[in-house]
Coordinates of C-alpha atoms in Angstrom, one line a residue:
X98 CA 88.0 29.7 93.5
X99 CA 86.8 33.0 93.1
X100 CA 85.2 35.2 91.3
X101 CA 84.3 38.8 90.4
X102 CA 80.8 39.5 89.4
X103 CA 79.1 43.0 87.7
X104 CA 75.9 43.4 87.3
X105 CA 73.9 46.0 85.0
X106 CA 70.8 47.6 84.7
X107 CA 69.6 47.5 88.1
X108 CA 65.5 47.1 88.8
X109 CA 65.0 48.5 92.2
X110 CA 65.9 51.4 94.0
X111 CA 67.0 49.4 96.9
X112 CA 70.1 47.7 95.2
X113 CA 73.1 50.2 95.6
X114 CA 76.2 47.6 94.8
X115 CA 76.6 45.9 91.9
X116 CA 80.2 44.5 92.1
X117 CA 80.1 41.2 93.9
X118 CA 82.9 39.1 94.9
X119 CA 81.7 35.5 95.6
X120 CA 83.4 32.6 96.7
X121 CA 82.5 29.2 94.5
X122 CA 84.0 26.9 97.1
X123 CA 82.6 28.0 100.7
X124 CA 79.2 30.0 98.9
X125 CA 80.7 33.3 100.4
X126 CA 79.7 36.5 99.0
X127 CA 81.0 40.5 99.5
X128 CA 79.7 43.2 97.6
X129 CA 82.2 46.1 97.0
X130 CA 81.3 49.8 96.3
X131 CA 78.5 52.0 97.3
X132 CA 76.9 52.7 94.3
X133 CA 73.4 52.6 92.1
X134 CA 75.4 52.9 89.0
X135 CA 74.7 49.9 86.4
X136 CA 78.1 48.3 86.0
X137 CA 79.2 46.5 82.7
X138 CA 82.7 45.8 82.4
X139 CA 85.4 44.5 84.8
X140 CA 89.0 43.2 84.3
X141 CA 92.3 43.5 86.9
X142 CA 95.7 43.5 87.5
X143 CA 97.8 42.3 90.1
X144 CA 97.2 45.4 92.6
X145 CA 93.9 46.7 91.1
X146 CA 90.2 46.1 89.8
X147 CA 88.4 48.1 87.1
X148 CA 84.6 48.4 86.5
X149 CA 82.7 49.9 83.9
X150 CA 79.7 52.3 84.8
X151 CA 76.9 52.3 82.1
X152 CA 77.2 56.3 83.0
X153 CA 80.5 55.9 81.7
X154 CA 82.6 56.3 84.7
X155 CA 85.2 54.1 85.8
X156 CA 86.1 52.4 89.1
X157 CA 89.1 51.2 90.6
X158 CA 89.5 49.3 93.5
X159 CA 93.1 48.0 95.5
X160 CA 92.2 44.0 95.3
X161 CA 93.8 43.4 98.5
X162 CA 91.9 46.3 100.9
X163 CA 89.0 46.5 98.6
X164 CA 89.6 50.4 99.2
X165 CA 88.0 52.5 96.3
X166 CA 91.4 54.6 94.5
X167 CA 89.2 56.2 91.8
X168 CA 85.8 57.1 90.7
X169 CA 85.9 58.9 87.8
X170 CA 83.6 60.2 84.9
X171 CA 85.3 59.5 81.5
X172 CA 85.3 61.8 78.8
X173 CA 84.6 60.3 75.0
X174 CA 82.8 57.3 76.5
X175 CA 79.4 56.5 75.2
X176 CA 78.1 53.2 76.7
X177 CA 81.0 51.8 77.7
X178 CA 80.9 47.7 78.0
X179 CA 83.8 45.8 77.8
X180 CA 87.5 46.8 78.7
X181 CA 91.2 45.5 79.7
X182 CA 94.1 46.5 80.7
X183 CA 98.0 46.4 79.7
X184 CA 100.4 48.0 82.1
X185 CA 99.4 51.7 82.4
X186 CA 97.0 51.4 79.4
X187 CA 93.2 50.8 79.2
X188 CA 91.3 50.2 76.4
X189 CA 87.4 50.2 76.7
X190 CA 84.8 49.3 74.1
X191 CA 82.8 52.4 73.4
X192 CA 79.5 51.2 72.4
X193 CA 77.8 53.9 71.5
X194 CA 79.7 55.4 68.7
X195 CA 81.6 51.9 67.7
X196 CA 85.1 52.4 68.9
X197 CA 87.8 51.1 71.0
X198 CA 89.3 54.6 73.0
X199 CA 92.8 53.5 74.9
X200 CA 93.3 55.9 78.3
X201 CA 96.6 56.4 79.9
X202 CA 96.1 55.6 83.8
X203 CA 98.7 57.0 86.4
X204 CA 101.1 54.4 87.9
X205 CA 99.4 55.3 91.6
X206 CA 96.5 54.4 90.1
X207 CA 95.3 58.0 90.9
X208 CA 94.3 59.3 87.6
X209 CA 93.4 58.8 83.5
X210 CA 93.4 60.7 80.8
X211 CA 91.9 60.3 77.5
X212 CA 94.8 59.1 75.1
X213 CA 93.1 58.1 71.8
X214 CA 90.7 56.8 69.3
X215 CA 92.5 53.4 69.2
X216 CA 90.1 51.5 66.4
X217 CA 86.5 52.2 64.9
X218 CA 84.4 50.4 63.7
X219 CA 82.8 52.2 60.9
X220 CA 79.1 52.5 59.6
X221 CA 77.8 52.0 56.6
X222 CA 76.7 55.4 55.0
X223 CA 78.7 57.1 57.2
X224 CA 75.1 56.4 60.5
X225 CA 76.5 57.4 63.7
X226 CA 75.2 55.7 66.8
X227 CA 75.2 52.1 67.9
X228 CA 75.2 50.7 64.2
X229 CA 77.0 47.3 64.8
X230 CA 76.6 46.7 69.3
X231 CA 80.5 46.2 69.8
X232 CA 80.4 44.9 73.5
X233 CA 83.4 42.1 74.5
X234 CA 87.1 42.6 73.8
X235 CA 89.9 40.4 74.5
X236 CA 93.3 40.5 73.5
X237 CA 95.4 37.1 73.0
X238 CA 99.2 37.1 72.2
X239 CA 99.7 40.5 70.1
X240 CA 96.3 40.2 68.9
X241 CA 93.0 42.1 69.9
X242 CA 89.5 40.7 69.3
X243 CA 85.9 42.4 69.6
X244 CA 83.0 40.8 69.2
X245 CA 80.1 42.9 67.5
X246 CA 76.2 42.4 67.2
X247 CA 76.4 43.2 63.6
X248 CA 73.7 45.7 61.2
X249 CA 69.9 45.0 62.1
X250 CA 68.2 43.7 59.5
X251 CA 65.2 45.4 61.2
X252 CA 64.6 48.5 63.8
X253 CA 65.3 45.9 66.8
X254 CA 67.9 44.4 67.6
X255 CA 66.5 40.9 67.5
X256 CA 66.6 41.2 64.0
X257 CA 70.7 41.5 63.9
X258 CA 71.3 37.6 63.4
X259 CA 74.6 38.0 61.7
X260 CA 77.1 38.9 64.6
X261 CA 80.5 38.1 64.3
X262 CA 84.2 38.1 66.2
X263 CA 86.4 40.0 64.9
X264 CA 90.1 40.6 64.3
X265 CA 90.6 44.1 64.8
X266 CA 94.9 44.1 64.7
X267 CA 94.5 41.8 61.2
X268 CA 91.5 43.1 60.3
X269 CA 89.6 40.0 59.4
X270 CA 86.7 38.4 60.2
X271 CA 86.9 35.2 62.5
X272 CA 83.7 34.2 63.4
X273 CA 80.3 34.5 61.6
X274 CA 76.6 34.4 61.6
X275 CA 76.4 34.5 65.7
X276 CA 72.9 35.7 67.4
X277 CA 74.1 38.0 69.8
X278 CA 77.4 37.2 70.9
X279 CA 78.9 38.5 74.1
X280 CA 81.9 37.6 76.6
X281 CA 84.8 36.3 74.6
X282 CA 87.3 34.7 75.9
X283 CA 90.2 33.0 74.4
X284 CA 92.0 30.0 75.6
X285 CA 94.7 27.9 74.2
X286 CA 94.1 29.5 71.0
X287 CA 90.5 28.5 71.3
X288 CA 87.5 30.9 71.2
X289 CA 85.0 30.8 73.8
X290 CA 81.8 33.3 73.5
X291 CA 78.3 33.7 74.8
X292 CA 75.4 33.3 72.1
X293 CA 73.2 35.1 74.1
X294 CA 69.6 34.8 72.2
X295 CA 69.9 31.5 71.7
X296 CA 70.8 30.5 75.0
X297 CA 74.2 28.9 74.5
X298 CA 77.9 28.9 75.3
X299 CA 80.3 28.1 72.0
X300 CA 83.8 27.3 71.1
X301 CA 84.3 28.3 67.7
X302 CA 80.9 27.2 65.5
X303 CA 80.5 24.2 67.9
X304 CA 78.5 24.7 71.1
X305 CA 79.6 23.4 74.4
X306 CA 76.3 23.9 76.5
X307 CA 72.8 24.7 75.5
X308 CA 70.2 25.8 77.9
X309 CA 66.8 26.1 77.8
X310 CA 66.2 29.3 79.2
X311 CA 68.1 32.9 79.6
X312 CA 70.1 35.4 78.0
X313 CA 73.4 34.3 78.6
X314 CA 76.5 36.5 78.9
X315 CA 79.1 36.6 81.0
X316 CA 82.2 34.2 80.7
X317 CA 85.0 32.9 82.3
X318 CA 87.0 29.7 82.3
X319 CA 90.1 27.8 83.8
X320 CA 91.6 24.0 82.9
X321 CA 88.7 22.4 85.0
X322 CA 85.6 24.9 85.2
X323 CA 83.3 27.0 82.9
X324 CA 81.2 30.0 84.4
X325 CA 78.8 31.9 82.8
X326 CA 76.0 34.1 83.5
X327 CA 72.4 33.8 82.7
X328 CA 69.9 36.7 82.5
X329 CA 66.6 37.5 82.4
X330 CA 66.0 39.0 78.8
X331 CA 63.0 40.4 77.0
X332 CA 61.2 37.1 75.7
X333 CA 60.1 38.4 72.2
X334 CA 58.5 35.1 70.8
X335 CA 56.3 32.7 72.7
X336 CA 56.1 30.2 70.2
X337 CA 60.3 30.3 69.7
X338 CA 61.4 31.1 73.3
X339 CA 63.9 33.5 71.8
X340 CA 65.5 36.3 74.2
X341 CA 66.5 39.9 73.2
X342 CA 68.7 42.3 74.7
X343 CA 66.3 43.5 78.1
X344 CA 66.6 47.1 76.4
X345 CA 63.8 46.0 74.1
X346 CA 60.4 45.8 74.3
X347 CA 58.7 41.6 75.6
X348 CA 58.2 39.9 78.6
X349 CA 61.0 40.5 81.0
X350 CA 62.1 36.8 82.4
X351 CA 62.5 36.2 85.6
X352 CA 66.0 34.7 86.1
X353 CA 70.0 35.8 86.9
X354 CA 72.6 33.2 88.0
X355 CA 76.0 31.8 87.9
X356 CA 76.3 28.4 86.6
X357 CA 79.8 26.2 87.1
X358 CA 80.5 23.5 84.7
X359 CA 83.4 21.3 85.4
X360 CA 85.1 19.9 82.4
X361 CA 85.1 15.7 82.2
X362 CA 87.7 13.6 82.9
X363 CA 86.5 11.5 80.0
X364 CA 84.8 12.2 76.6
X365 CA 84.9 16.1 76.6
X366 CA 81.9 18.2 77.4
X367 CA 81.1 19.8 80.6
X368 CA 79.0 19.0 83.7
X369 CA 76.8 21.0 85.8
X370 CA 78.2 21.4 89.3
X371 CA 77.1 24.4 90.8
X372 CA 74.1 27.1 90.5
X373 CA 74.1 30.7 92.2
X374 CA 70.2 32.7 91.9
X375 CA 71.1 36.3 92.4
X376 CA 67.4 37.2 91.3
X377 CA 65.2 39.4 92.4
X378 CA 68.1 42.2 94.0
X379 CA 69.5 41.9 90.5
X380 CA 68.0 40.9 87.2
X381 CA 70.9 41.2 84.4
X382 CA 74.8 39.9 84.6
X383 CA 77.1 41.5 82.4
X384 CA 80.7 40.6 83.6
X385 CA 82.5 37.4 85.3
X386 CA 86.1 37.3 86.1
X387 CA 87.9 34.4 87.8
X388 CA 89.8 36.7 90.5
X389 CA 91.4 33.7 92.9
X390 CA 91.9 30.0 92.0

């Protein structure tokens, strides 16, 4: 099996490629582009890959050459995290000013243009900025979920406890009261997600792996095997453990992996089976995407 890795917020100058394909089976590992650019992110089609800049460009590479087709700066975008694609369509969660934009890409893969403000996600009092930290999207049958940090009950954003996964084609609420959640991913109806500052993987409100340490985020999973990503956050409480996001102030931890869990035969639940230490050429994962089983 394979997988597609991104990773953001780069610490050292020395690190120019932050898209990695590794191999789970054989341990092999290729890094594609030639870039400094942070990288949130990623999803594919059958011919192509798409990554995310955190300068708001977008990448896309043939999956068979690993030939770069298009780097280009997109206009609207303000922090771009999570995207995904439907035939010539792409819709990309724009952070910074709470929407979901939808661009229209050429068939050659050559170009995109701007189409439209597809959803927002609007602040109380009419704030404009990062009020609610939309980051993941998924979209299951003819339905489209994000899943959103929610309002800070404080000026960090360790204090916004109440996150949620929401419903953004119905309109609803699915999921509350999550710390942080990131990477959703829907299976058989299920929802997977990331609770990143409290260090654990979840299906719904019941949580399928708990770990001690790191900011998780980063998800993908098959019939057998679990992946996920663990980061190295800002550590904002010695006495609790608790990670924030890396963007605010604490002790920056020391640790960014991939972690395989295959599912039991018997009983449920997962079990560890592999562990891959990317750290110290990269400190923070942001995107996993089974690429090749």
């Amino acid at each position: 099996m394979k997988v597609l890795i991104s990773f953001c917020n780069p610490q050292l100058e020395s690190i120019n490629k932050n898209l990695l394909i590794l191999d789970l089976k054989n341990e092999k590992s290729e890094y594609l582009l030639e870039t400094k650019d942070g990288l949130t992110g990623i999803t594919q089609d059958n011919n192509f890959f798409y990554a995310l800049s955190q300068d708001s460009k977008i990448y896309i590479i043939d999956r068979n050459s690993h030939k770069l087709i298009l780097n280009k700066k997109l206009e609207n975008l303000l922090d771009p995290h999570s995207l995904f694609i439907e035939g010539d369509e792409l819709f990309i969660v724009s952070t910074g000013n709470n929407e979901i934009l939808k661009y229209k890409i050429s068939k050659d893969r050559l170009g995109i243009d701007f189409a439209e403000v597809f959803w927002k996600h609007y602040a109380v009092n009419n704030e404009i900025g990062d009020i609610y930290h939309i980051n993941s999207i998924f979209k299951e049958k003819k339905s489209i979920y994000i899943t959103a940090f929610g309002l800070k009950d404080g000026d960090r954003w360790s204090s916004a406890k109440n996150g949620h996964i929401f419903n953004i084609t119905e309109n609803k609420k699915e999921i509350n009261n999550i710390y942080h959640p990131h990477s959703l991913f829907i299976k058989d109806g299920k929802k997977y997600y990331c609770e990143s500052a409290s260090q654990a993987i979840k299906e719904g409100n019941n949580v399928i792996v708990k770990l001690k340490s790191g900011y998780v985020r980063g998800l993908s999973l098959d019939k057998k095997y679990l992946i996920f990503g663990v980061s190295g956050g800002r550590k904002i409480s010695k006495s609790t453990g608790i990670l924030n996001e890396v963007a605010e102030t604490g002790l920056m931890e020391a640790n960014c992996k991939i972690l395989v869990f295959k599912k039991k035969l018997f009983f449920g639940g997962y079990k560890t089976m592999k562990e891959f230490n990317f750290f110290p050429n990269h400190t923070e994962i942001y995107d996993i995407l089974i690429i090749d089983k």
